[in-house]
Coordinates of C-alpha atoms and ligand atoms in Angstrom, one line a residue:
M563 CA 113.6 104.6 -12.2
G564 CA 114.3 103.5 -15.8
G565 CA 113.7 99.8 -16.7
K566 CA 115.1 98.3 -13.8
S567 CA 111.6 97.4 -12.2
V568 CA 111.5 93.9 -10.7
A569 CA 108.3 92.3 -9.9
L570 CA 108.0 90.5 -6.7
V571 CA 104.7 88.6 -6.1
R572 CA 103.2 89.2 -2.8
G573 CA 99.5 88.3 -2.3
N574 CA 97.9 89.2 -5.3
A575 CA 99.8 92.1 -5.9
E576 CA 102.9 93.0 -7.8
Y577 CA 105.6 94.8 -6.2
R578 CA 108.4 96.8 -7.8
D579 CA 111.8 97.3 -6.5
A580 CA 112.8 99.6 -3.6
S581 CA 113.3 102.5 -6.3
L582 CA 109.9 102.9 -6.6
E583 CA 109.4 103.3 -2.8
P584 CA 107.6 106.4 -2.0
S585 CA 109.7 109.2 -0.7
V586 CA 109.7 110.6 3.0
E587 CA 107.7 113.9 1.5
V588 CA 105.2 111.5 -0.1
M589 CA 104.8 109.3 3.0
K590 CA 104.1 112.2 5.1
L591 CA 101.3 113.5 2.5
W592 CA 99.9 110.3 2.7
K593 CA 99.8 110.0 6.4
K594 CA 98.2 113.7 6.5
V595 CA 95.7 112.2 3.8
H596 CA 94.8 109.2 5.5
N597 CA 94.3 111.0 8.7
D598 CA 91.9 113.6 7.0
M599 CA 89.8 110.9 5.6
R600 CA 88.5 110.6 9.0
S601 CA 86.8 113.7 9.3
E602 CA 85.9 113.8 5.6
F603 CA 84.1 110.4 5.6
G604 CA 83.2 110.1 9.2
E605 CA 84.5 107.6 11.4
A606 CA 82.2 104.7 10.3
I607 CA 83.2 104.8 6.9
F608 CA 86.7 105.2 7.7
R609 CA 87.1 102.4 10.2
S610 CA 84.9 100.1 7.6
W611 CA 86.8 101.0 4.6
L612 CA 89.7 103.7 4.7
K613 CA 91.6 102.7 7.4
P614 CA 93.5 99.5 6.0
L615 CA 94.5 101.8 2.8
T616 CA 98.3 101.5 3.3
L617 CA 100.8 103.4 0.6
Q618 CA 102.7 101.0 -1.3
A619 CA 104.6 103.1 -3.7
F620 CA 105.0 106.2 -5.9
Y621 CA 105.8 106.6 -9.5
H622 CA 105.2 108.7 -12.3
G623 CA 102.6 110.9 -10.4
T624 CA 101.1 107.9 -9.3
M625 CA 99.9 107.1 -5.8
E626 CA 99.8 103.2 -5.3
V627 CA 97.9 102.2 -2.1
S628 CA 96.9 98.5 -1.1
V629 CA 93.9 96.8 0.5
P630 CA 93.4 93.4 1.7
T631 CA 90.7 92.3 -0.6
R632 CA 89.5 92.7 -4.0
F633 CA 86.0 93.5 -2.8
M634 CA 87.5 96.6 -0.8
R635 CA 89.3 97.6 -3.8
D636 CA 86.2 97.7 -5.9
W637 CA 84.3 99.3 -3.3
I638 CA 86.8 102.2 -2.4
Q639 CA 87.0 102.9 -5.9
N640 CA 83.6 103.4 -6.6
H641 CA 82.7 105.4 -3.7
Y642 CA 85.8 107.3 -2.4
A643 CA 88.8 107.0 -4.7
E644 CA 87.8 110.5 -6.8
R645 CA 87.5 112.3 -3.2
I646 CA 91.0 110.7 -2.0
L647 CA 92.7 111.6 -5.1
A648 CA 91.6 115.1 -4.9
M649 CA 92.8 115.1 -1.5
C650 CA 95.9 114.3 -2.5
V651 CA 96.3 116.4 -5.0
E652 CA 95.3 119.5 -2.7
A653 CA 98.1 118.2 0.0
S654 CA 100.7 117.8 -2.7
E655 CA 100.7 121.3 -3.9
G656 CA 104.4 122.6 -4.3
F657 CA 105.8 118.7 -4.8
E658 CA 108.4 118.5 -7.5
E659 CA 106.2 115.8 -9.2
G660 CA 102.5 116.2 -9.0
I661 CA 99.9 113.7 -7.8
K662 CA 98.0 112.7 -10.7
R663 CA 96.6 109.2 -10.5
L664 CA 95.4 107.1 -7.3
Q665 CA 96.0 103.2 -8.0
I666 CA 94.3 100.8 -5.6
V667 CA 95.8 97.6 -5.4
V668 CA 95.2 94.1 -3.4
V669 CA 97.7 93.0 -1.2
Q670 CA 96.5 89.8 0.9
N671 CA 99.1 90.1 3.4
A672 CA 99.3 93.8 3.5
I673 CA 102.3 95.2 4.8
I674 CA 102.4 95.7 8.4
D675 CA 103.1 99.3 9.3
D676 CA 104.8 100.6 12.3
E677 CA 101.5 102.4 13.1
P678 CA 98.8 100.1 13.1
E679 CA 96.7 102.5 14.5
T680 CA 96.6 105.0 11.7
Q681 CA 97.9 102.7 8.9
G682 CA 97.3 99.3 7.2
L683 CA 96.2 96.1 9.4
S684 CA 97.7 94.8 12.6
K685 CA 98.9 91.4 12.2
A686 CA 96.6 90.2 15.1
N687 CA 93.8 91.4 13.0
Q688 CA 94.4 89.5 9.9
N689 CA 94.5 86.2 11.8
K690 CA 91.4 86.9 13.7
K691 CA 88.4 84.9 12.3
I692 CA 84.8 84.9 13.4
D693 CA 83.1 81.4 13.4
I694 CA 79.9 81.6 11.5
S695 CA 78.2 79.4 14.2
E696 CA 79.5 81.8 16.8
V697 CA 77.7 84.9 14.9
S698 CA 74.6 83.1 13.8
S699 CA 71.6 82.5 16.3
P700 CA 70.6 79.0 16.8
L701 CA 67.4 78.0 15.1
D702 CA 64.2 76.9 16.7
E703 CA 63.7 73.2 15.6
R704 CA 59.9 73.9 16.0
F705 CA 59.7 76.7 13.7
T706 CA 59.6 75.0 10.0
F707 CA 57.5 75.2 7.1
E708 CA 55.5 72.2 8.3
T709 CA 54.5 73.9 11.6
F710 CA 53.6 77.1 9.9
V711 CA 49.8 77.3 9.5
V712 CA 48.9 79.5 6.4
G713 CA 45.8 81.8 6.0
K714 CA 45.0 85.0 4.1
P715 CA 47.0 87.2 6.8
N716 CA 50.4 85.6 6.0
A717 CA 49.9 84.1 2.7
L718 CA 51.9 86.2 0.8
A719 CA 54.5 86.3 3.0
H720 CA 54.7 82.6 3.2
A721 CA 54.8 82.3 -1.0
A722 CA 57.8 84.4 -0.8
A723 CA 59.7 82.6 1.5
R724 CA 59.0 79.7 -0.3
R725 CA 60.1 80.9 -3.3
V726 CA 63.3 82.0 -1.8
V727 CA 63.8 77.9 -1.0
E728 CA 62.8 76.7 -3.8
S729 CA 64.1 78.9 -6.6
L730 CA 67.4 78.0 -8.3
T731 CA 68.1 81.9 -8.8
I732 CA 67.5 84.8 -6.4
P733 CA 63.9 85.8 -7.0
F734 CA 64.1 88.8 -5.1
N735 CA 66.7 90.8 -3.2
P736 CA 65.9 91.4 -0.4
L737 CA 62.9 89.5 0.7
F738 CA 61.5 91.8 3.5
I739 CA 58.7 90.8 5.9
Y740 CA 57.1 93.0 8.1
G741 CA 54.4 92.6 10.4
G742 CA 53.2 93.3 14.3
V743 CA 54.9 91.5 16.9
G744 CA 54.1 87.5 17.3
L745 CA 52.7 87.2 14.1
G746 CA 55.2 84.8 12.6
K747 CA 58.1 86.7 11.3
T748 CA 60.7 84.7 13.2
H749 CA 59.0 81.3 12.5
L750 CA 58.7 81.9 8.9
M751 CA 62.6 82.8 8.7
H752 CA 63.9 79.7 10.6
A753 CA 61.5 77.8 8.3
I754 CA 63.7 79.5 5.5
A755 CA 66.7 78.4 7.1
H756 CA 65.9 74.8 7.8
A757 CA 64.5 74.3 4.6
I758 CA 67.8 75.7 2.7
E759 CA 69.9 73.7 5.2
E760 CA 67.9 70.5 4.2
Q761 CA 68.1 71.2 0.3
N762 CA 71.2 72.9 0.0
P763 CA 73.4 71.9 2.8
E764 CA 76.7 73.4 1.2
K765 CA 75.1 76.8 1.4
T766 CA 76.0 78.9 4.3
V767 CA 73.3 80.5 5.7
M768 CA 73.3 83.1 8.8
Y769 CA 70.5 84.3 10.8
L770 CA 70.9 86.5 13.4
S771 CA 68.6 89.5 15.0
A772 CA 69.8 92.9 14.2
E773 CA 70.5 93.4 17.7
K774 CA 72.9 90.7 17.5
F775 CA 74.3 91.9 14.6
M776 CA 75.1 95.2 16.2
Y777 CA 76.6 93.6 19.1
Q778 CA 78.8 91.6 17.0
F779 CA 79.8 94.6 15.2
V780 CA 80.7 96.7 18.2
K781 CA 82.7 93.9 19.4
A782 CA 84.8 93.9 16.6
L783 CA 85.2 97.5 16.5
R784 CA 86.5 97.0 20.2
S785 CA 89.0 94.2 19.3
D786 CA 90.2 95.9 16.2
S787 CA 88.5 93.0 14.0
T788 CA 86.2 94.6 11.7
M789 CA 88.1 93.0 8.8
A790 CA 87.5 89.5 9.9
F791 CA 83.6 90.7 10.6
K792 CA 83.3 91.8 7.2
E793 CA 84.5 89.0 5.3
Q794 CA 82.8 86.5 7.6
F795 CA 79.5 88.5 6.9
R796 CA 80.2 88.5 3.1
S797 CA 81.2 84.9 3.0
V798 CA 77.6 83.8 3.4
D799 CA 75.1 82.5 0.9
V800 CA 72.1 83.7 2.7
L801 CA 72.0 86.4 5.2
M802 CA 69.0 86.5 7.6
I803 CA 68.4 89.7 9.6
D804 CA 65.6 89.8 12.1
D805 CA 63.8 92.9 13.6
I806 CA 65.9 95.3 11.7
Q807 CA 64.3 98.2 13.3
F808 CA 66.6 97.7 16.2
I809 CA 69.3 99.5 14.3
A810 CA 67.2 102.4 13.6
G811 CA 69.2 105.5 15.1
K812 CA 72.2 103.6 15.4
E813 CA 74.1 105.0 12.6
S814 CA 77.7 103.4 12.3
T815 CA 75.7 100.0 12.7
Q816 CA 73.5 101.0 9.8
E817 CA 76.2 101.8 7.8
E818 CA 77.8 98.7 8.1
F819 CA 74.9 96.8 7.6
F820 CA 74.5 99.0 4.4
H821 CA 77.8 98.1 2.7
T822 CA 77.3 94.2 4.0
F823 CA 74.1 94.6 2.1
N824 CA 75.4 95.9 -0.8
A825 CA 78.4 93.6 -0.9
L826 CA 76.2 90.6 -0.8
V827 CA 73.7 91.9 -3.5
D828 CA 76.6 92.5 -5.7
Q829 CA 77.7 89.3 -5.2
N830 CA 74.3 88.1 -5.9
K831 CA 73.7 86.4 -2.6
Q832 CA 70.0 86.3 -1.0
I833 CA 69.0 88.5 1.9
I834 CA 66.2 88.2 3.9
I835 CA 65.0 91.1 6.5
S836 CA 62.2 91.3 8.9
A837 CA 60.6 94.4 10.6
D838 CA 57.9 95.1 12.6
K839 CA 57.1 98.2 9.9
A840 CA 57.2 98.7 6.2
P841 CA 60.7 100.2 4.8
S842 CA 58.8 103.6 4.4
D843 CA 57.6 103.6 8.0
L844 CA 60.8 102.6 9.5
S845 CA 61.9 105.8 11.1
G846 CA 65.4 106.7 12.2
L847 CA 66.9 104.7 9.2
D848 CA 69.3 106.0 6.6
E849 CA 67.3 107.2 3.4
R850 CA 69.7 105.0 1.0
L851 CA 69.3 102.0 3.3
R852 CA 65.4 102.6 3.6
S853 CA 65.2 102.5 -0.3
R854 CA 67.4 99.7 -0.8
L855 CA 65.3 97.7 1.8
A856 CA 62.4 98.1 -0.5
W857 CA 64.0 97.1 -3.9
G858 CA 63.2 93.5 -3.7
L859 CA 59.8 92.1 -2.7
V860 CA 58.2 93.6 0.4
A861 CA 55.8 91.2 2.2
D862 CA 53.8 92.2 5.1
I863 CA 51.8 89.9 7.5
H864 CA 48.5 91.1 8.7
P865 CA 47.1 90.6 12.1
T866 CA 45.5 87.6 12.2
T867 CA 42.0 86.7 11.5
Y868 CA 39.4 84.2 13.2
D869 CA 39.8 81.4 10.5
L870 CA 43.9 81.5 11.1
R871 CA 43.7 81.6 14.8
L872 CA 41.3 78.6 14.6
G873 CA 43.7 76.7 12.2
I874 CA 46.9 77.6 14.5
L875 CA 45.0 76.2 17.4
Q876 CA 44.0 73.1 15.2
T877 CA 47.4 72.6 14.6
K878 CA 48.8 72.9 18.2
R879 CA 46.4 70.7 19.6
A880 CA 47.4 68.0 17.3
Q881 CA 51.0 68.7 17.9
L882 CA 50.3 68.5 21.7
G883 CA 48.3 65.5 21.2
A884 CA 45.9 67.2 23.6
D885 CA 42.3 66.5 24.2
V886 CA 40.6 69.8 23.8
P887 CA 37.1 70.1 22.5
D888 CA 36.4 72.5 19.3
S889 CA 34.3 74.9 21.1
V890 CA 37.2 75.6 23.6
L891 CA 39.5 76.4 20.3
E892 CA 36.6 78.3 18.8
F893 CA 36.1 80.3 22.0
L894 CA 40.0 80.9 22.1
A895 CA 40.3 82.1 18.6
L896 CA 37.4 84.6 19.4
K897 CA 38.9 86.0 22.6
V898 CA 42.6 85.9 22.2
T899 CA 43.1 88.1 19.4
S900 CA 46.2 89.9 20.2
N901 CA 48.8 87.4 18.8
I902 CA 49.7 84.2 18.1
R903 CA 52.4 83.9 20.6
E904 CA 49.6 85.0 23.3
L905 CA 47.0 82.5 21.7
E906 CA 49.6 79.5 22.1
G907 CA 50.4 80.6 25.5
A908 CA 46.8 80.2 26.2
L909 CA 46.2 76.8 24.9
N910 CA 49.6 75.5 26.5
R911 CA 47.9 77.0 29.9
I912 CA 44.6 75.0 29.7
V913 CA 46.2 71.7 28.7
A914 CA 48.8 71.9 31.3
H915 CA 46.3 72.9 33.9
A916 CA 44.2 69.9 32.7
D917 CA 47.3 67.7 32.7
V918 CA 48.2 68.6 36.5
T919 CA 44.5 68.6 37.7
K920 CA 43.8 65.3 35.4
A921 CA 40.4 67.0 34.8
E922 CA 39.2 67.3 31.3
V923 CA 39.3 70.6 29.5
T924 CA 36.0 72.4 29.2
L925 CA 34.5 75.9 28.2
E926 CA 34.3 76.5 31.7
T927 CA 37.8 75.2 32.9
T928 CA 39.1 77.1 30.2
Q929 CA 37.4 80.4 31.4
E930 CA 38.6 79.7 34.9
V931 CA 42.2 79.2 33.9
L932 CA 42.3 82.3 31.9
Q933 CA 40.3 84.4 33.9
D934 CA 43.1 87.2 34.4
L935 CA 44.1 87.1 30.8
L936 CA 40.6 87.3 29.4
R937 CA 39.7 89.7 32.3
A938 CA 43.0 91.9 31.2
H939 CA 41.4 92.0 27.9
D940 CA 37.7 92.9 29.1
R941 CA 38.7 95.2 31.9
R942 CA 40.7 97.5 29.9
I943 CA 38.5 98.2 27.1
T944 CA 34.7 99.5 27.2
I945 CA 32.4 99.9 24.5
D946 CA 32.8 103.8 24.9
E947 CA 36.2 103.5 24.4
I948 CA 35.9 101.5 21.3
Q949 CA 33.4 104.0 19.7
R950 CA 35.4 106.8 20.6
K951 CA 38.5 105.6 18.9
V952 CA 36.7 104.4 16.0
A953 CA 35.1 107.7 15.4
E954 CA 38.5 109.4 15.8
H955 CA 40.0 107.3 13.2
Y956 CA 37.4 107.8 10.7
N957 CA 36.9 111.4 11.8
L958 CA 33.4 110.9 12.8
R959 CA 31.7 112.4 15.6
M960 CA 30.7 109.9 18.6
A961 CA 26.9 110.5 18.0
D962 CA 27.4 108.8 14.6
M963 CA 27.9 105.6 16.6
H964 CA 24.5 105.9 17.8
S965 CA 22.6 107.5 15.1
A966 CA 20.5 105.9 12.7
R967 CA 22.3 107.1 9.7
R968 CA 23.0 104.3 6.9
A969 CA 25.4 106.2 4.7
R970 CA 28.5 103.9 4.2
N971 CA 31.2 106.1 5.6
V972 CA 28.8 106.3 8.8
A973 CA 27.7 102.7 8.6
R974 CA 30.8 100.8 8.0
P975 CA 32.9 102.4 10.8
R976 CA 30.0 101.7 13.2
Q977 CA 30.0 97.9 12.1
V978 CA 33.8 98.1 12.6
A979 CA 33.3 99.6 16.1
M980 CA 30.7 96.7 16.6
Y981 CA 33.0 94.0 15.7
L982 CA 35.7 95.2 18.0
A983 CA 33.1 95.5 20.8
K984 CA 32.4 91.9 20.2
M985 CA 36.2 90.8 20.2
L986 CA 37.5 93.2 22.9
T987 CA 35.0 93.1 25.4
A988 CA 32.7 90.1 27.2
R989 CA 29.6 92.2 26.3
S990 CA 26.8 89.9 24.8
L991 CA 25.5 90.7 21.7
P992 CA 22.2 92.4 22.9
E993 CA 24.2 94.3 25.3
I994 CA 26.5 95.7 22.4
G995 CA 23.3 96.6 20.2
R996 CA 21.8 98.3 23.2
K997 CA 25.1 100.7 23.0
F998 CA 25.0 101.4 19.4
G999 CA 21.6 103.2 19.7
G1000 CA 19.6 100.2 20.7
R1001 CA 20.0 98.0 17.8
D1002 CA 18.9 94.6 17.6
H1003 CA 21.6 92.1 18.4
T1004 CA 21.3 90.3 14.7
T1005 CA 22.5 93.7 13.4
V1006 CA 25.3 93.3 15.7
M1007 CA 25.9 89.7 14.5
H1008 CA 25.8 90.7 10.9
A1009 CA 28.2 93.5 11.4
V1010 CA 30.8 91.3 13.2
R1011 CA 30.4 89.0 10.3
K1012 CA 30.8 91.5 7.7
V1013 CA 33.8 93.1 9.2
E1014 CA 35.7 89.4 9.6
E1015 CA 34.8 88.9 5.8
L1016 CA 36.2 92.6 4.9
I1017 CA 39.3 92.0 6.9
E1018 CA 40.0 89.1 4.6
E1019 CA 39.3 90.9 1.4
D1020 CA 40.0 94.3 2.2
A1021 CA 43.5 95.5 3.2
Q1022 CA 42.6 98.8 4.0
I1023 CA 39.8 97.7 6.6
A1024 CA 42.2 95.1 8.1
Q1025 CA 44.6 97.9 8.3
D1026 CA 41.9 100.1 10.0
V1027 CA 40.9 97.6 12.2
D1028 CA 44.5 96.7 13.0
V1029 CA 45.0 100.2 14.0
V1030 CA 42.3 100.8 16.2
R1031 CA 42.7 97.7 18.0
R1032 CA 46.2 98.5 18.8
A1033 CA 45.3 101.9 20.1
L1034 CA 43.1 100.1 22.3
T1035 CA 45.0 97.1 23.3
G1036 CA 48.6 98.6 23.5
Ligands
ADP2575 P1 57.3 87.4 15.5 O1 58.7 87.2 15.1 O2 56.6 88.0 14.4 O3 57.1 88.3 16.5 P2 57.2 84.6 15.9 O4 57.7 84.3 14.8 O5 58.1 84.6 17.1 O6 56.4 86.0 15.6 O7 55.8 84.0 16.5 C1 55.2 84.1 17.9 C2 55.0 82.2 18.0 O8 53.6 82.1 17.2 C3 55.8 81.4 17.8 O9 55.6 80.4 18.7 C4 55.3 80.9 16.2 O10 55.6 79.4 16.3 C5 53.7 81.0 16.2 N1 53.3 81.4 15.0 C6 53.1 82.6 14.2 N2 52.6 82.4 13.2 C7 52.0 81.3 13.0 C8 51.7 80.1 12.0 N3 51.3 80.8 10.8 N4 51.4 79.0 12.4 C9 52.0 78.4 13.3 N5 52.3 79.0 14.3 C10 52.7 80.4 14.2
MG2576 MG1 60.2 88.0 15.8

C-alpha cells in the first residue's frame, strides 16, 4: 500500500487509489454483515438507515463504508456504528488482518453496486425527488388566527401557537396540541402555517396528517425512494403533523417519524403535533417517541364552555352576515355542546333554511329545523342515566343523587349531574329538580351556574364533566 495513495474527490469524500480496494474476502464479509443487519436491527431501521451503507475501502484494519448524507453518517455513527463494528469483528475471525475500526464517510453519489437490492442506492432512487407541495396538505383558507375565537378552553394552545409564529427562536419543541374532536386543533395548526407563510415566506412549512405521512412513507418504501422521502422531510423549516394518534400501533411509520423528528430537532427546526390525547395517554406508541413528544410544550384544548360557544356563534354570524337573533345563538350555545364543528353545522343549517324559505330566523324555526339534532341529543340521554354515570364516576351510590346530604364530596357531583341534565336533556329546571330528590328549580339553576364557573376555573371539574359527557354522548 505504501505512500501511493492518490486522493480523488468524488462527492464529499476522498477516494484512494485501487490498491485500497477491499479484497474479495472483505467484500464477502461486508455483504454478510450488511445482510445480518436486517435481522439484528429490524426491517424498519435497516431500510431507513443501513441499507444504503456501501463498502468503499479496507486499509490497516479499517473498514470504510459510505452513506449519501452527513446526516445519515452522524446518525449511524451515534446509534449503530459500535454494533456494526462488533459484527464485522466477529465475522472476521481468522482473517489475516483483523478489523479494528469502522469509518463512515459521506459519498454523495454513492457507488452503484451491482446489487442495488442489498447494497447502496440505485440511481433511480437518487434522482427521485418528492415535491413538498405534493406531500404537504392544502391549507383551509378560513382557518386563520383572525377567525379563531379565543376563550378559556383554548387560551393556552392559542398562546403557544402565537409564540411559535412570533418567536425569533424556537420557543419549544415540539409544540404538542391535544384535545377532543372538533375543538379546533386543525384550525390552529392551519393558522400557524398561514401566519408563518405570511411573515416568513422563505420558510418551508410542511403540514400533513399523520395518516398522510404514513401513506407517503409506505409509498416511498414501495417505490424504493425512502432516501428522497427522508431528505424531503428533513429539508423543511416547520413540520406539522396532525392527528398523530393515527400512527399508534404502526411500528415502522413510528420509527420513521421518530427519526425525522430527531433530525429536525437536531437542526433546530420547529415541530408541531396534534393528537386527540396527551402524549402519556396515547396507547400503541413507542416509549421513546412518547417521551420525546412531551419534551416541548404540551397544550390541551378543553371542551368548550358556554361562553366560548356563544363567542364562536357570534363570530360566525358576523362572517356569514346573517340575521340571527341573540336568543337563537344563546339557545344553540346551550344545546349544541358536543363540539364546535357540530355547533357551526347547526348555525349553517338554520341560516340556509332561512335563506331558502325567505323566513326570519326565530327560536321556533330553529327548534323546528334542528329537531332531529336536538332530539338526537335529548332522546338518547335521560336524567337517570346521567345520575348513574356521575355516581359511577365519583364512586358514589345512586341514592346520593337524591339524598339531602350536603357534604362537598356528594353535593359537588350532584351539581355536576344537574348541570349535565340541563345541558343534555330538554327537561325544565323544575323537572330536573324533582328528579334530584324534589329540589327546587332555583337549586338547579344555582348548580348549573356553579358548575359553569367551576369548569372555567378548575381543570379537574372540567375534565370530570367532559369524561361523563363523553360517556353519555359517545
Ligand atoms: P379538530 O381538528 O380539533 O377536530 P377543527 O380544527 O377541525 O377541529 O375544528 C372544527 C371546526 O370548528 C372548524 O370549522 C373550525 O374552524 C371550528 N373551530 C374550532 N375552534 C374554533 C375557534 N376557537 N374559533 C372559531 N372556530 C373554531
Ligand atoms: Mg383535526
